[in-house]
Amino acid sequence: MSVELDGGATVAGLVANVCSKNKQSAALVDALQDQALMVSVNQKVTDQSQVLNDGDEVGFLPPVSGG
Amino acid sequence: MKRVLITQDDFDVAVEYAALCEAAPKSGAVVFFVGLVRDLYDEQNEDEKIDCLELEHYPGMTERLCEDIIDEASQRYPVMVAVAARHRENAFQAAQFIMDYLKTRATFWKKEVGQRGEQWLGLKDKDKLAALRWETNASQSTDE
């Protein structure tokens, strides 16, 4: 999914943007607002206050259960 | 030597062992961990039958996280190479450390597929505890 944001937008801003544009998709909105989600930007774990740059790849990661 | 490979193909432990010995000829111990899908099927509970376990991951990020875990293990256990070490204590501990951190930190997600449908698995408390012990217990390595 590719999203256009204003300059200086944070991951939290991205979440708000995606949620407001996808209100009909309750599953997506619920998943993005899950407090247990971890966030990555360009494959590095970070938090929702991180400011995004053009072309950044943002990941929303549920609790892992691997190995 | 540090090598991370996430593959859908089957692998041959004998081939990996030979490569490891060749790459780290001074090692005195090699420890392998091979995870298997347990068959917990109980004939009394037909609807609990698990057909398969699916593993998803975040390509690119998972490899990087695995490399970070190996780097951290290498700092704790000298001469450790993907769990070949001079002494068995280090080899065993490094293997355990890597598995505990892999389960709690690397971006893998497991899903059970069975008679009752599909179900994403969460992290077990015992896995969380297993990883926590490395935070409090800075283990001593053996290098004599």
mmCIF file of C-alpha atoms in Angstrom:
data_model
loop_
_atom_site.group_PDB
_atom_site.id
_atom_site.type_symbol
_atom_site.label_atom_id
_atom_site.label_comp_id
_atom_site.label_asym_id
_atom_site.label_seq_id
_atom_site.Cartn_x
_atom_site.Cartn_y
_atom_site.Cartn_z
ATOM 1 C CA MET A 1 0.000 0.000 0.000
ATOM 2 C CA SER A 2 1.378 3.400 -0.974
ATOM 3 C CA VAL A 3 0.238 6.524 0.902
ATOM 4 C CA GLU A 4 0.801 10.244 0.213
ATOM 5 C CA LEU A 5 1.436 12.301 3.350
ATOM 6 C CA ASP A 6 2.346 15.915 4.116
ATOM 7 C CA GLY A 7 6.004 16.676 4.845
ATOM 8 C CA GLY A 8 7.021 15.954 8.449
ATOM 9 C CA ALA A 9 4.308 13.319 8.938
ATOM 10 C CA THR A 10 4.969 10.648 11.549
ATOM 11 C CA VAL A 11 4.033 6.964 11.664
ATOM 12 C CA ALA A 12 1.108 7.978 13.913
ATOM 13 C CA GLY A 13 0.023 10.388 11.161
ATOM 14 C CA LEU A 14 0.212 7.569 8.631
ATOM 15 C CA VAL A 15 -1.991 5.384 10.856
ATOM 16 C CA ALA A 16 -4.555 8.188 11.249
ATOM 17 C CA ASN A 17 -4.534 8.790 7.483
ATOM 18 C CA VAL A 18 -4.995 5.132 6.562
ATOM 19 C CA CYS A 19 -7.700 4.614 9.200
ATOM 20 C CA SER A 20 -9.701 7.669 8.096
ATOM 21 C CA LYS A 21 -9.577 6.593 4.443
ATOM 22 C CA ASN A 22 -10.525 2.984 5.179
ATOM 23 C CA LYS A 23 -13.360 3.376 7.699
ATOM 24 C CA GLN A 24 -15.354 0.715 5.872
ATOM 25 C CA SER A 25 -12.625 -1.842 6.574
ATOM 26 C CA ALA A 26 -13.098 -2.477 10.292
ATOM 27 C CA ALA A 27 -10.543 -5.296 10.312
ATOM 28 C CA LEU A 28 -7.795 -3.030 8.946
ATOM 29 C CA VAL A 29 -8.644 -0.168 11.322
ATOM 30 C CA ASP A 30 -8.768 -2.518 14.327
ATOM 31 C CA ALA A 31 -5.466 -4.133 13.343
ATOM 32 C CA LEU A 32 -3.698 -0.765 12.986
ATOM 33 C CA GLN A 33 -4.972 0.459 16.338
ATOM 34 C CA ASP A 34 -3.893 -2.671 18.206
ATOM 35 C CA GLN A 35 -1.682 -1.544 21.088
ATOM 36 C CA ALA A 36 0.443 -4.687 20.790
ATOM 37 C CA LEU A 37 1.652 -3.764 17.271
ATOM 38 C CA MET A 38 5.326 -3.040 16.789
ATOM 39 C CA VAL A 39 6.361 -0.577 14.111
ATOM 40 C CA SER A 40 9.298 -0.728 11.741
ATOM 41 C CA VAL A 41 10.563 1.917 9.334
ATOM 42 C CA ASN A 42 12.854 0.688 6.589
ATOM 43 C CA GLN A 43 13.011 -2.650 8.430
ATOM 44 C CA LYS A 44 14.245 -1.167 11.714
ATOM 45 C CA VAL A 45 12.070 -1.382 14.795
ATOM 46 C CA THR A 46 10.970 2.071 15.971
ATOM 47 C CA ASP A 47 7.833 3.737 17.370
ATOM 48 C CA GLN A 48 4.943 5.784 16.068
ATOM 49 C CA SER A 49 6.612 9.142 16.764
ATOM 50 C CA GLN A 50 9.174 8.611 14.007
ATOM 51 C CA VAL A 51 9.048 11.226 11.237
ATOM 52 C CA LEU A 52 8.769 9.705 7.769
ATOM 53 C CA ASN A 53 10.728 10.559 4.655
ATOM 54 C CA ASP A 54 9.747 10.107 1.035
ATOM 55 C CA GLY A 55 9.897 6.429 0.051
ATOM 56 C CA ASP A 56 10.101 5.017 3.602
ATOM 57 C CA GLU A 57 8.798 1.469 4.063
ATOM 58 C CA VAL A 58 6.646 1.149 7.183
ATOM 59 C CA GLY A 59 5.852 -2.236 8.720
ATOM 60 C CA PHE A 60 3.178 -2.994 11.316
ATOM 61 C CA LEU A 61 4.212 -6.114 13.152
ATOM 62 C CA PRO A 62 1.967 -8.224 15.374
ATOM 63 C CA PRO A 63 3.660 -9.973 18.323
ATOM 64 C CA VAL A 64 6.093 -12.508 16.863
ATOM 65 C CA SER A 65 5.682 -16.252 17.401
ATOM 66 C CA GLY A 66 8.470 -17.697 15.345
ATOM 67 C CA GLY A 67 11.226 -20.227 15.373
ATOM 68 C CA MET B 1 31.511 -16.983 9.422
ATOM 69 C CA LYS B 2 27.974 -15.657 9.702
ATOM 70 C CA ARG B 3 25.314 -17.057 7.446
ATOM 71 C CA VAL B 4 21.544 -16.588 7.601
ATOM 72 C CA LEU B 5 19.388 -18.471 5.132
ATOM 73 C CA ILE B 6 15.595 -18.539 5.226
ATOM 74 C CA THR B 7 14.362 -21.010 2.676
ATOM 75 C CA GLN B 8 11.314 -23.018 1.715
ATOM 76 C CA ASP B 9 13.544 -25.850 0.559
ATOM 77 C CA ASP B 10 14.429 -28.809 2.716
ATOM 78 C CA PHE B 11 17.973 -28.893 4.058
ATOM 79 C CA ASP B 12 20.491 -31.606 4.795
ATOM 80 C CA VAL B 13 22.110 -31.420 8.232
ATOM 81 C CA ALA B 14 25.076 -33.507 7.021
ATOM 82 C CA VAL B 15 25.835 -30.989 4.263
ATOM 83 C CA GLU B 16 25.537 -28.042 6.674
ATOM 84 C CA TYR B 17 27.742 -29.821 9.203
ATOM 85 C CA ALA B 18 30.471 -30.485 6.629
ATOM 86 C CA ALA B 19 30.399 -26.817 5.508
ATOM 87 C CA LEU B 20 30.585 -25.586 9.095
ATOM 88 C CA CYS B 21 33.561 -27.834 9.928
ATOM 89 C CA GLU B 22 35.371 -26.663 6.830
ATOM 90 C CA ALA B 23 34.707 -22.982 7.582
ATOM 91 C CA ALA B 24 35.685 -23.226 11.262
ATOM 92 C CA PRO B 25 38.447 -25.849 11.465
ATOM 93 C CA LYS B 26 39.548 -24.827 14.997
ATOM 94 C CA SER B 27 36.168 -25.648 16.521
ATOM 95 C CA GLY B 28 35.954 -28.320 19.176
ATOM 96 C CA ALA B 29 32.171 -28.505 19.312
ATOM 97 C CA VAL B 30 29.238 -28.075 16.960
ATOM 98 C CA VAL B 31 25.644 -27.824 18.181
ATOM 99 C CA PHE B 32 22.667 -28.070 15.856
ATOM 100 C CA PHE B 33 19.074 -27.276 16.636
ATOM 101 C CA VAL B 34 16.444 -28.656 14.282
ATOM 102 C CA GLY B 35 12.845 -27.727 15.050
ATOM 103 C CA LEU B 36 10.123 -30.168 14.066
ATOM 104 C CA VAL B 37 6.339 -29.865 13.958
ATOM 105 C CA ARG B 38 5.057 -32.037 16.771
ATOM 106 C CA ASP B 39 2.204 -34.403 16.047
ATOM 107 C CA LEU B 40 -0.090 -33.759 18.994
ATOM 108 C CA TYR B 41 -3.026 -35.473 17.327
ATOM 109 C CA ASP B 42 -5.213 -37.319 19.751
ATOM 110 C CA GLU B 43 -7.697 -39.693 18.109
ATOM 111 C CA GLN B 44 -10.258 -38.804 20.772
ATOM 112 C CA ASN B 45 -10.330 -35.232 19.521
ATOM 113 C CA GLU B 46 -10.703 -35.451 15.783
ATOM 114 C CA ASP B 47 -11.524 -31.744 15.449
ATOM 115 C CA GLU B 48 -8.232 -30.721 17.032
ATOM 116 C CA LYS B 49 -6.185 -32.323 14.291
ATOM 117 C CA ILE B 50 -3.496 -30.007 12.897
ATOM 118 C CA ASP B 51 -2.824 -30.440 9.189
ATOM 119 C CA CYS B 52 0.158 -28.155 8.942
ATOM 120 C CA LEU B 53 2.017 -25.256 10.443
ATOM 121 C CA GLU B 54 2.597 -22.199 8.279
ATOM 122 C CA LEU B 55 5.458 -19.847 8.969
ATOM 123 C CA GLU B 56 5.363 -16.299 7.661
ATOM 124 C CA HIS B 57 8.153 -13.780 7.915
ATOM 125 C CA TYR B 58 9.148 -10.277 6.845
ATOM 126 C CA PRO B 59 11.746 -10.855 4.120
ATOM 127 C CA GLY B 60 14.791 -8.667 4.519
ATOM 128 C CA MET B 61 14.013 -7.574 8.053
ATOM 129 C CA THR B 62 14.031 -11.129 9.395
ATOM 130 C CA GLU B 63 17.471 -11.824 7.952
ATOM 131 C CA ARG B 64 18.792 -8.576 9.453
ATOM 132 C CA LEU B 65 17.328 -9.354 12.878
ATOM 133 C CA CYS B 66 18.845 -12.863 12.751
ATOM 134 C CA GLU B 67 22.236 -11.345 11.941
ATOM 135 C CA ASP B 68 21.879 -8.945 14.888
ATOM 136 C CA ILE B 69 21.108 -11.895 17.164
ATOM 137 C CA ILE B 70 24.159 -13.777 15.890
ATOM 138 C CA ASP B 71 26.318 -10.660 16.443
ATOM 139 C CA GLU B 72 25.072 -10.426 20.018
ATOM 140 C CA ALA B 73 25.752 -14.128 20.574
ATOM 141 C CA SER B 74 29.250 -13.714 19.125
ATOM 142 C CA GLN B 75 29.991 -10.960 21.641
ATOM 143 C CA ARG B 76 29.017 -13.231 24.515
ATOM 144 C CA TYR B 77 30.595 -16.417 23.257
ATOM 145 C CA PRO B 78 33.965 -16.023 21.543
ATOM 146 C CA VAL B 79 34.927 -18.270 18.634
ATOM 147 C CA MET B 80 31.266 -19.007 18.202
ATOM 148 C CA VAL B 81 30.312 -19.473 14.572
ATOM 149 C CA ALA B 82 26.690 -20.307 13.949
ATOM 150 C CA VAL B 83 27.227 -22.542 16.899
ATOM 151 C CA ALA B 84 30.581 -24.085 16.308
ATOM 152 C CA ALA B 85 32.832 -23.278 19.254
ATOM 153 C CA ARG B 86 36.044 -24.443 20.856
ATOM 154 C CA HIS B 87 34.203 -25.769 23.864
ATOM 155 C CA ARG B 88 30.843 -27.433 24.191
ATOM 156 C CA GLU B 89 29.589 -25.085 26.933
ATOM 157 C CA ASN B 90 29.816 -22.129 24.558
ATOM 158 C CA ALA B 91 28.319 -24.063 21.666
ATOM 159 C CA PHE B 92 25.313 -25.212 23.730
ATOM 160 C CA GLN B 93 24.747 -21.797 25.309
ATOM 161 C CA ALA B 94 25.082 -19.937 22.024
ATOM 162 C CA ALA B 95 22.577 -22.284 20.362
ATOM 163 C CA GLN B 96 20.138 -21.752 23.232
ATOM 164 C CA PHE B 97 20.664 -17.986 23.226
ATOM 165 C CA ILE B 98 20.069 -17.757 19.478
ATOM 166 C CA MET B 99 16.903 -19.871 19.639
ATOM 167 C CA ASP B 100 15.487 -17.949 22.617
ATOM 168 C CA TYR B 101 16.078 -14.600 20.936
ATOM 169 C CA LEU B 102 14.894 -15.863 17.565
ATOM 170 C CA LYS B 103 11.580 -16.875 19.079
ATOM 171 C CA THR B 104 10.991 -13.554 20.801
ATOM 172 C CA ARG B 105 12.643 -10.970 18.519
ATOM 173 C CA ALA B 106 12.766 -12.104 14.904
ATOM 174 C CA THR B 107 9.839 -11.300 12.620
ATOM 175 C CA PHE B 108 8.365 -14.772 12.227
ATOM 176 C CA TRP B 109 4.697 -15.628 12.685
ATOM 177 C CA LYS B 110 3.280 -19.127 13.018
ATOM 178 C CA LYS B 111 -0.167 -20.265 11.971
ATOM 179 C CA GLU B 112 -1.789 -23.608 12.721
ATOM 180 C CA VAL B 113 -3.996 -25.014 9.985
ATOM 181 C CA GLY B 114 -6.301 -27.809 11.052
ATOM 182 C CA GLN B 115 -9.828 -29.174 11.304
ATOM 183 C CA ARG B 116 -10.885 -26.150 13.324
ATOM 184 C CA GLY B 117 -9.607 -23.755 10.684
ATOM 185 C CA GLU B 118 -6.642 -21.442 10.820
ATOM 186 C CA GLN B 119 -5.241 -19.892 13.934
ATOM 187 C CA TRP B 120 -2.315 -17.509 14.417
ATOM 188 C CA LEU B 121 -0.179 -18.555 17.338
ATOM 189 C CA GLY B 122 0.976 -16.140 20.020
ATOM 190 C CA LEU B 123 4.207 -16.124 21.932
ATOM 191 C CA LYS B 124 4.200 -18.595 24.797
ATOM 192 C CA ASP B 125 5.001 -17.388 28.310
ATOM 193 C CA LYS B 126 7.739 -19.993 28.591
ATOM 194 C CA ASP B 127 9.417 -18.552 25.481
ATOM 195 C CA LYS B 128 9.251 -15.035 26.962
ATOM 196 C CA LEU B 129 10.809 -16.285 30.197
ATOM 197 C CA ALA B 130 13.482 -18.224 28.318
ATOM 198 C CA ALA B 131 14.613 -15.046 26.537
ATOM 199 C CA LEU B 132 14.449 -12.964 29.731
ATOM 200 C CA ARG B 133 17.043 -15.062 31.528
ATOM 201 C CA TRP B 134 19.722 -13.825 29.106
ATOM 202 C CA GLU B 135 18.957 -10.225 30.121
ATOM 203 C CA THR B 136 19.643 -10.850 33.799
ATOM 204 C CA ASN B 137 22.249 -13.576 33.511
ATOM 205 C CA ALA B 138 25.303 -12.312 31.622
ATOM 206 C CA SER B 139 26.778 -15.748 31.127
ATOM 207 C CA GLN B 140 30.488 -16.375 31.313
ATOM 208 C CA SER B 141 32.069 -17.919 28.282
ATOM 209 C CA THR B 142 34.600 -20.708 28.427
ATOM 210 C CA ASP B 143 37.751 -20.099 26.470
ATOM 211 C CA GLU B 144 40.385 -22.177 28.189
#
